[in-house]
Short mmCIF file of C-alpha atoms and ligand atoms in Angstrom, two decimals:
data_model
loop_
_atom_site.label_atom_id
_atom_site.label_comp_id
_atom_site.label_asym_id
_atom_site.label_seq_id
_atom_site.Cartn_x
_atom_site.Cartn_y
_atom_site.Cartn_z
CA TYR A 468 87.28 -45.32 17.94
CA GLN A 469 89.58 -42.82 16.29
CA ALA A 470 92.57 -43.57 18.50
CA LYS A 471 92.25 -47.29 17.97
CA ARG A 472 92.12 -46.98 14.19
CA GLU A 473 95.08 -44.69 14.24
CA GLY A 474 96.89 -47.13 16.50
CA VAL A 475 96.53 -49.95 13.99
CA ARG A 476 97.80 -47.76 11.20
CA PHE A 477 100.86 -46.68 13.14
CA ALA A 478 101.52 -50.23 14.26
CA ARG A 479 101.86 -51.36 10.63
CA PHE A 480 104.06 -48.42 9.85
CA ASP A 481 106.33 -49.12 12.77
CA ARG A 482 106.73 -52.78 12.06
CA THR A 483 108.43 -52.01 8.81
CA THR A 484 110.73 -49.37 10.26
CA ARG A 485 111.49 -50.89 13.64
CA SER A 486 111.74 -54.63 13.97
CA LEU A 487 109.95 -56.09 16.95
CA SER A 488 110.87 -59.50 18.32
CA PRO A 489 108.17 -62.22 18.31
CA GLN A 490 107.80 -61.67 22.07
CA GLN A 491 107.30 -57.95 21.57
CA LEU A 492 104.72 -58.58 18.85
CA THR A 493 102.79 -60.88 21.19
CA LEU A 494 103.03 -58.35 23.98
CA GLU A 495 101.82 -55.59 21.69
CA ALA A 496 98.87 -57.72 20.57
CA ASP A 497 97.99 -58.37 24.23
CA LEU A 498 98.28 -54.67 25.02
CA HIS A 499 95.35 -53.96 22.67
CA TYR A 500 93.05 -55.71 25.15
CA ALA A 501 94.78 -54.75 28.38
CA LEU A 502 92.60 -51.73 29.10
CA GLN A 503 89.23 -53.36 28.43
CA ARG A 504 90.31 -56.46 30.36
CA GLN A 505 91.20 -54.23 33.28
CA GLU A 506 94.79 -55.39 33.42
CA LEU A 507 96.14 -51.85 33.65
CA GLU A 508 96.46 -50.13 37.00
CA VAL A 509 97.82 -46.78 38.07
CA PHE A 510 100.27 -46.90 40.97
CA TYR A 511 101.25 -43.77 42.89
CA GLN A 512 104.62 -42.88 44.36
CA PRO A 513 104.69 -40.18 47.05
CA ILE A 514 106.93 -37.16 46.49
CA TYR A 515 108.06 -35.35 49.63
CA ASP A 516 108.57 -31.67 50.30
CA ALA A 517 112.12 -31.08 51.51
CA GLY A 518 110.98 -28.14 53.61
CA ASN A 519 108.21 -29.63 55.76
CA HIS A 520 108.96 -33.31 55.08
CA ARG A 521 105.38 -34.02 54.04
CA VAL A 522 103.95 -35.66 50.97
CA SER A 523 103.27 -32.79 48.59
CA SER A 524 102.48 -34.78 45.49
CA VAL A 525 102.30 -38.24 43.98
CA GLU A 526 103.52 -39.51 40.63
CA ALA A 527 101.13 -41.69 38.63
CA LEU A 528 103.03 -44.73 37.31
CA LEU A 529 101.31 -47.21 35.04
CA ARG A 530 101.37 -50.95 35.79
CA TRP A 531 100.32 -53.87 33.60
CA ASN A 532 99.20 -57.02 35.35
CA HIS A 533 99.53 -59.48 32.48
CA PRO A 534 97.43 -62.66 32.92
CA ARG A 535 100.32 -64.99 31.93
CA LEU A 536 103.48 -62.96 32.43
CA GLY A 537 102.56 -61.24 35.67
CA ARG A 538 103.68 -57.68 36.17
CA VAL A 539 105.20 -56.27 32.97
CA SER A 540 107.49 -53.27 33.43
CA PRO A 541 106.52 -49.93 31.89
CA ALA A 542 110.04 -49.79 30.48
CA GLU A 543 108.95 -52.75 28.32
CA PHE A 544 105.38 -51.90 27.40
CA ILE A 545 105.36 -48.07 27.21
CA PRO A 546 107.60 -48.15 24.09
CA LEU A 547 105.17 -50.66 22.52
CA ALA A 548 102.22 -48.50 23.49
CA GLU A 549 103.95 -45.57 21.81
CA SER A 550 104.95 -47.32 18.59
CA SER A 551 101.48 -48.87 18.21
CA GLY A 552 99.64 -45.64 18.99
CA LEU A 553 97.83 -47.34 21.90
CA ILE A 554 99.42 -44.76 24.18
CA LEU A 555 96.73 -42.30 23.06
CA THR A 556 93.91 -44.33 24.57
CA ILE A 557 95.96 -45.61 27.50
CA GLY A 558 97.50 -42.20 28.21
CA SER A 559 94.08 -40.52 28.30
CA TRP A 560 92.89 -43.20 30.68
CA VAL A 561 95.86 -42.56 33.00
CA ILE A 562 95.11 -38.82 33.03
CA GLN A 563 91.46 -39.50 33.89
CA GLN A 564 92.32 -42.03 36.60
CA ALA A 565 94.88 -39.72 38.19
CA CYS A 566 92.47 -36.79 38.25
CA ARG A 567 89.63 -38.86 39.66
CA GLN A 568 91.90 -40.28 42.37
CA LEU A 569 93.28 -36.87 43.26
CA SER A 570 89.79 -35.45 43.71
CA LEU A 571 89.11 -38.25 46.23
CA TRP A 572 92.37 -37.54 48.07
CA HIS A 573 91.59 -33.83 48.18
CA GLU A 574 88.75 -34.64 50.59
CA HIS A 575 91.31 -35.27 53.34
CA THR A 576 94.57 -33.99 51.78
CA PRO A 577 93.81 -30.64 50.14
CA GLY A 578 96.67 -29.15 48.18
CA LEU A 579 98.07 -32.50 47.09
CA SER A 580 99.33 -32.55 43.48
CA VAL A 581 99.56 -35.39 40.99
CA SER A 582 102.23 -35.86 38.31
CA VAL A 583 101.37 -37.66 35.09
CA ASN A 584 103.97 -38.81 32.54
CA LEU A 585 103.32 -37.97 28.91
CA SER A 586 104.86 -39.46 25.79
CA ALA A 587 105.80 -37.81 22.49
CA ARG A 588 102.97 -39.52 20.66
CA GLN A 589 100.42 -37.97 23.01
CA PHE A 590 102.01 -34.59 22.44
CA ARG A 591 101.62 -34.86 18.70
CA HIS A 592 97.91 -35.52 19.07
CA ARG A 593 95.78 -32.38 18.90
CA ASP A 594 93.31 -33.61 21.53
CA LEU A 595 95.83 -33.71 24.38
CA VAL A 596 95.08 -30.30 25.84
CA GLY A 597 91.34 -31.01 25.61
CA VAL A 598 91.66 -34.38 27.35
CA VAL A 599 93.65 -32.82 30.19
CA ARG A 600 91.34 -29.84 30.60
CA GLN A 601 88.28 -32.05 30.54
CA SER A 602 89.70 -34.44 33.16
CA LEU A 603 90.41 -31.53 35.50
CA GLU A 604 86.97 -30.03 35.00
CA ALA A 605 85.09 -33.30 35.33
CA ASN A 606 86.73 -33.79 38.73
CA GLY A 607 86.50 -30.19 39.91
CA LEU A 608 90.27 -29.88 40.28
CA PRO A 609 92.27 -26.66 40.26
CA PRO A 610 94.73 -26.80 37.31
CA ASP A 611 97.77 -26.03 39.48
CA CYS A 612 97.48 -29.40 41.25
CA LEU A 613 98.40 -31.17 38.02
CA VAL A 614 102.03 -31.61 36.93
CA LEU A 615 102.67 -33.00 33.47
CA GLU A 616 106.02 -34.79 33.23
CA ILE A 617 107.69 -34.59 29.86
CA THR A 618 111.11 -35.68 28.64
CA GLU A 619 113.77 -33.81 26.74
CA GLY A 620 112.93 -36.04 23.77
CA ILE A 621 109.52 -34.39 23.48
CA LEU A 622 111.07 -30.92 23.41
CA VAL A 623 113.58 -32.00 20.76
CA ASP A 624 111.30 -34.12 18.55
CA VAL A 625 107.83 -32.60 18.66
CA PRO A 626 107.66 -29.45 16.49
CA ASP A 627 104.59 -28.05 18.30
CA ALA A 628 105.85 -28.80 21.81
CA GLU A 629 106.44 -25.15 22.69
CA GLN A 630 102.94 -24.13 21.60
CA VAL A 631 101.27 -27.02 23.44
CA LEU A 632 103.23 -26.26 26.61
CA HIS A 633 102.15 -22.63 26.44
CA GLU A 634 98.53 -23.78 26.22
CA PHE A 635 99.00 -25.87 29.36
CA ARG A 636 100.68 -23.01 31.18
CA GLN A 637 97.88 -20.66 30.20
CA LEU A 638 95.47 -23.06 31.85
CA GLY A 639 97.62 -22.97 34.99
CA ILE A 640 98.97 -26.52 34.67
CA ASN A 641 102.56 -27.25 35.75
CA ILE A 642 105.20 -28.75 33.47
CA SER A 643 108.09 -30.84 34.76
CA LEU A 644 111.13 -31.83 32.72
CA ASP A 645 111.71 -35.48 33.70
CA ASP A 646 114.98 -37.45 33.60
CA PHE A 647 116.89 -34.21 33.22
CA GLY A 648 120.43 -34.68 32.02
CA THR A 649 119.89 -37.89 30.07
CA GLY A 650 118.49 -36.48 26.81
CA TYR A 651 119.84 -34.41 24.00
CA SER A 652 118.45 -31.03 24.90
CA SER A 653 120.75 -28.11 25.57
CA LEU A 654 120.61 -25.72 28.49
CA SER A 655 118.88 -23.19 26.24
CA TYR A 656 115.81 -25.46 26.35
CA LEU A 657 115.39 -24.58 30.01
CA ARG A 658 115.04 -20.96 29.01
CA ARG A 659 113.00 -21.44 25.87
CA PHE A 660 110.22 -23.74 27.12
CA PRO A 661 107.71 -22.68 29.77
CA LEU A 662 108.69 -25.21 32.44
CA THR A 663 107.85 -25.04 36.14
CA HIS A 664 109.67 -28.11 37.51
CA LEU A 665 112.82 -30.04 36.78
CA LYS A 666 113.55 -33.61 37.84
CA ILE A 667 117.19 -34.56 38.09
CA ASP A 668 117.65 -38.04 36.68
CA LYS A 669 118.46 -40.74 39.18
CA SER A 670 121.65 -41.65 37.32
CA PHE A 671 123.20 -38.49 38.81
CA LEU A 672 122.64 -39.75 42.35
CA GLU A 673 125.22 -42.52 42.07
CA GLY A 674 128.27 -41.92 44.21
CA LEU A 675 126.95 -38.59 45.52
CA GLU A 676 128.19 -39.32 48.97
CA GLU A 677 131.80 -39.52 47.79
CA GLY A 678 131.61 -36.08 46.22
CA GLY A 679 133.06 -36.00 42.71
CA THR A 680 131.44 -35.22 39.38
CA ASN A 681 127.84 -36.16 40.14
CA ALA A 682 127.86 -34.15 43.34
CA SER A 683 129.05 -31.10 41.42
CA ILE A 684 126.49 -31.63 38.65
CA VAL A 685 123.59 -31.98 41.08
CA ARG A 686 124.64 -28.89 43.02
CA SER A 687 125.04 -26.84 39.84
CA VAL A 688 121.77 -28.00 38.30
CA VAL A 689 119.87 -27.02 41.45
CA THR A 690 121.45 -23.55 41.39
CA LEU A 691 120.76 -23.13 37.68
CA ALA A 692 117.15 -24.33 37.98
CA HIS A 693 116.45 -22.07 40.94
CA SER A 694 117.88 -19.07 39.11
CA LEU A 695 115.37 -19.85 36.34
CA GLY A 696 112.53 -20.09 38.86
CA LEU A 697 112.08 -23.86 38.59
CA HIS A 698 111.23 -26.29 41.39
CA VAL A 699 113.73 -29.13 41.59
CA THR A 700 112.90 -32.74 42.40
CA ALA A 701 115.52 -35.40 43.01
CA GLU A 702 114.18 -38.79 41.94
CA GLY A 703 115.52 -42.24 42.74
CA ILE A 704 116.62 -41.48 46.31
CA GLU A 705 117.64 -44.84 47.77
CA THR A 706 120.02 -43.97 50.59
CA GLN A 707 119.99 -41.57 53.50
CA ALA A 708 123.29 -40.11 52.26
CA GLN A 709 121.64 -39.20 48.93
CA ALA A 710 118.67 -37.67 50.75
CA ASP A 711 121.00 -35.65 52.96
CA TYR A 712 123.02 -34.43 49.98
CA VAL A 713 120.13 -33.29 47.76
CA HIS A 714 118.45 -31.71 50.77
CA ALA A 715 121.65 -29.84 51.65
CA VAL A 716 122.05 -28.43 48.12
CA GLY A 717 118.45 -27.17 48.13
CA CYS A 718 116.32 -29.64 46.13
CA ASN A 719 112.67 -28.77 46.76
CA ASN A 720 111.28 -32.29 46.52
CA LEU A 721 112.51 -35.82 47.13
CA GLN A 722 111.25 -39.05 45.61
CA GLY A 723 112.64 -42.55 45.88
CA TYR A 724 112.47 -46.01 47.37
CA LEU A 725 114.06 -44.76 50.61
CA LEU A 726 110.96 -42.66 51.24
CA ALA A 727 108.22 -44.67 49.55
CA ARG A 728 107.82 -47.03 46.60
CA PRO A 729 105.14 -46.75 43.94
CA MET A 730 101.98 -48.37 45.39
CA PRO A 731 98.34 -49.08 44.56
CA ALA A 732 95.91 -46.19 45.08
CA GLN A 733 94.33 -47.86 48.11
CA GLN A 734 97.66 -48.21 49.90
CA CYS A 735 98.58 -44.63 49.04
CA SER A 736 95.28 -43.49 50.55
CA GLU A 737 96.22 -45.17 53.80
CA LEU A 738 99.67 -43.59 53.77
CA LEU A 739 98.21 -40.14 53.14
CA ARG A 740 95.60 -40.53 55.86
CA ALA A 741 97.77 -42.16 58.50
CA ALA A 742 100.67 -39.81 58.22
CA SER A 743 98.57 -36.84 57.31
CA GLY A 744 101.94 -36.09 55.81
CA VAL A 745 104.29 -36.94 58.70
CA MET A 746 107.24 -38.76 57.29
CA VAL A 747 110.61 -40.38 57.43
CA ARG A 748 113.70 -38.23 57.71
CA VAL A 749 114.84 -36.47 54.54
CA GLY A 750 118.08 -34.97 55.60
P1 C2E B 1013 109.91 -41.98 35.25
O1 C2E B 1013 108.77 -41.10 34.89
O2 C2E B 1013 111.25 -41.37 35.28
O3 C2E B 1013 109.51 -42.60 36.64
C1 C2E B 1013 110.43 -42.91 37.65
C2 C2E B 1013 110.78 -44.38 37.65
O4 C2E B 1013 111.75 -44.62 38.67
C3 C2E B 1013 109.61 -45.28 37.98
O5 C2E B 1013 109.81 -46.50 37.29
C4 C2E B 1013 109.78 -45.48 39.49
O6 C2E B 1013 109.12 -46.64 39.95
C5 C2E B 1013 111.26 -45.58 39.56
N1 C2E B 1013 111.79 -45.25 40.88
C6 C2E B 1013 111.26 -44.45 41.84
N2 C2E B 1013 112.07 -44.37 42.92
C7 C2E B 1013 113.15 -45.13 42.62
C8 C2E B 1013 114.35 -45.48 43.35
O7 C2E B 1013 114.59 -45.03 44.47
N3 C2E B 1013 115.24 -46.29 42.71
C9 C2E B 1013 115.02 -46.79 41.45
N4 C2E B 1013 115.93 -47.60 40.93
N5 C2E B 1013 113.89 -46.50 40.76
C10 C2E B 1013 112.98 -45.68 41.34
P2 C2E B 1013 108.60 -47.25 36.58
O8 C2E B 1013 107.36 -47.12 37.40
O9 C2E B 1013 109.08 -48.61 36.22
O10 C2E B 1013 108.39 -46.40 35.25
C11 C2E B 1013 109.39 -46.33 34.28
C12 C2E B 1013 109.11 -45.29 33.26
O11 C2E B 1013 107.96 -45.63 32.48
C13 C2E B 1013 108.79 -43.91 33.86
O12 C2E B 1013 109.98 -43.26 34.22
C14 C2E B 1013 108.08 -43.27 32.70
O13 C2E B 1013 108.99 -42.77 31.76
C15 C2E B 1013 107.34 -44.45 32.08
N6 C2E B 1013 105.94 -44.42 32.51
C16 C2E B 1013 105.36 -44.94 33.62
N7 C2E B 1013 104.04 -44.69 33.64
C17 C2E B 1013 103.76 -43.99 32.52
C18 C2E B 1013 102.56 -43.43 31.94
O14 C2E B 1013 101.45 -43.48 32.51
N8 C2E B 1013 102.69 -42.79 30.74
C19 C2E B 1013 103.90 -42.67 30.09
N9 C2E B 1013 103.93 -42.03 28.91
N10 C2E B 1013 105.03 -43.17 30.61
C20 C2E B 1013 104.97 -43.82 31.80
MG1 MG B 1014 114.17 -30.26 55.71
MG1 MG B 1015 108.20 -39.30 35.60
MG1 MG B 1016 112.35 -39.89 35.69
#
């Protein structure tokens, strides 16, 4: 168990550099067993095509059903998974789950894509490209139905990020820059890295309907992204006014509670089948 050994080593390292509260330490200890105890589950949130209003992809979002604490938020446990190194094992599992699930969905919804979030720690690990390629192959999936979501932090912090991204692109896999606008990257990153998609962070959707700064930013980012050949997704759409606005300025995809929440695979299957894509109004 290479990843596990490495995880323990990194955990010790991190404890000295980053102080975890007693609660966090307990949570981290529990996380070591979460996978084998089958407490982890991948939820899927539909992403809609602004053009035909159908579900064009789904984002895989990890959930932890803790035996005592109930549902623990990824915002809480993903950082622990990263600092402990457990994200390597857990992250590979998410990739495999998402690919397996997508191959099942392709039986009735061909062309559907799946997005998987990656962390910096996974990017630093040399096996990442192999794990992804193998998961696609094992499930007979075309590489262009996979979107890997990365953050600006990965581009800034991981020295090999550019090389790894080129390897993914050579395989035909899509790369989405998540939470765009919240990190420390500059606009030149959009040109330098081989991205295919950009996700405007939900913090820019606040107050859209009143016009103002966010409205201008969203409109400009869409124009910029399109001129660079990138698909744009607006995430965190909660109101019809937001959906109308991002649709009007040309976002390609919409994602948010207004349209659909993250849900268990089984429920997402039903949604995909029932609607066969037909959906609520997006603008
Ligand atoms: P993210 O990748 O930016 O995912 C979007 C988050 O926004 C998700 O939170 C989703 O449930 C939430 N969301 C979707 N629509 C709306 C909306 O209309 N309003 C609001 N307020 N929120 C909305 P979630 O599932 O709690 O995940 C949080 C973060 O945890 C993700 O942010 C991602 O960075 C990380 N994460 C989740 N699963 C994984 C994973 O498998 N691997 C890694 N490395 N990170 C993950
Ligand atoms: Mg439309
Ligand atoms: Mg994401
Ligand atoms: Mg995001």
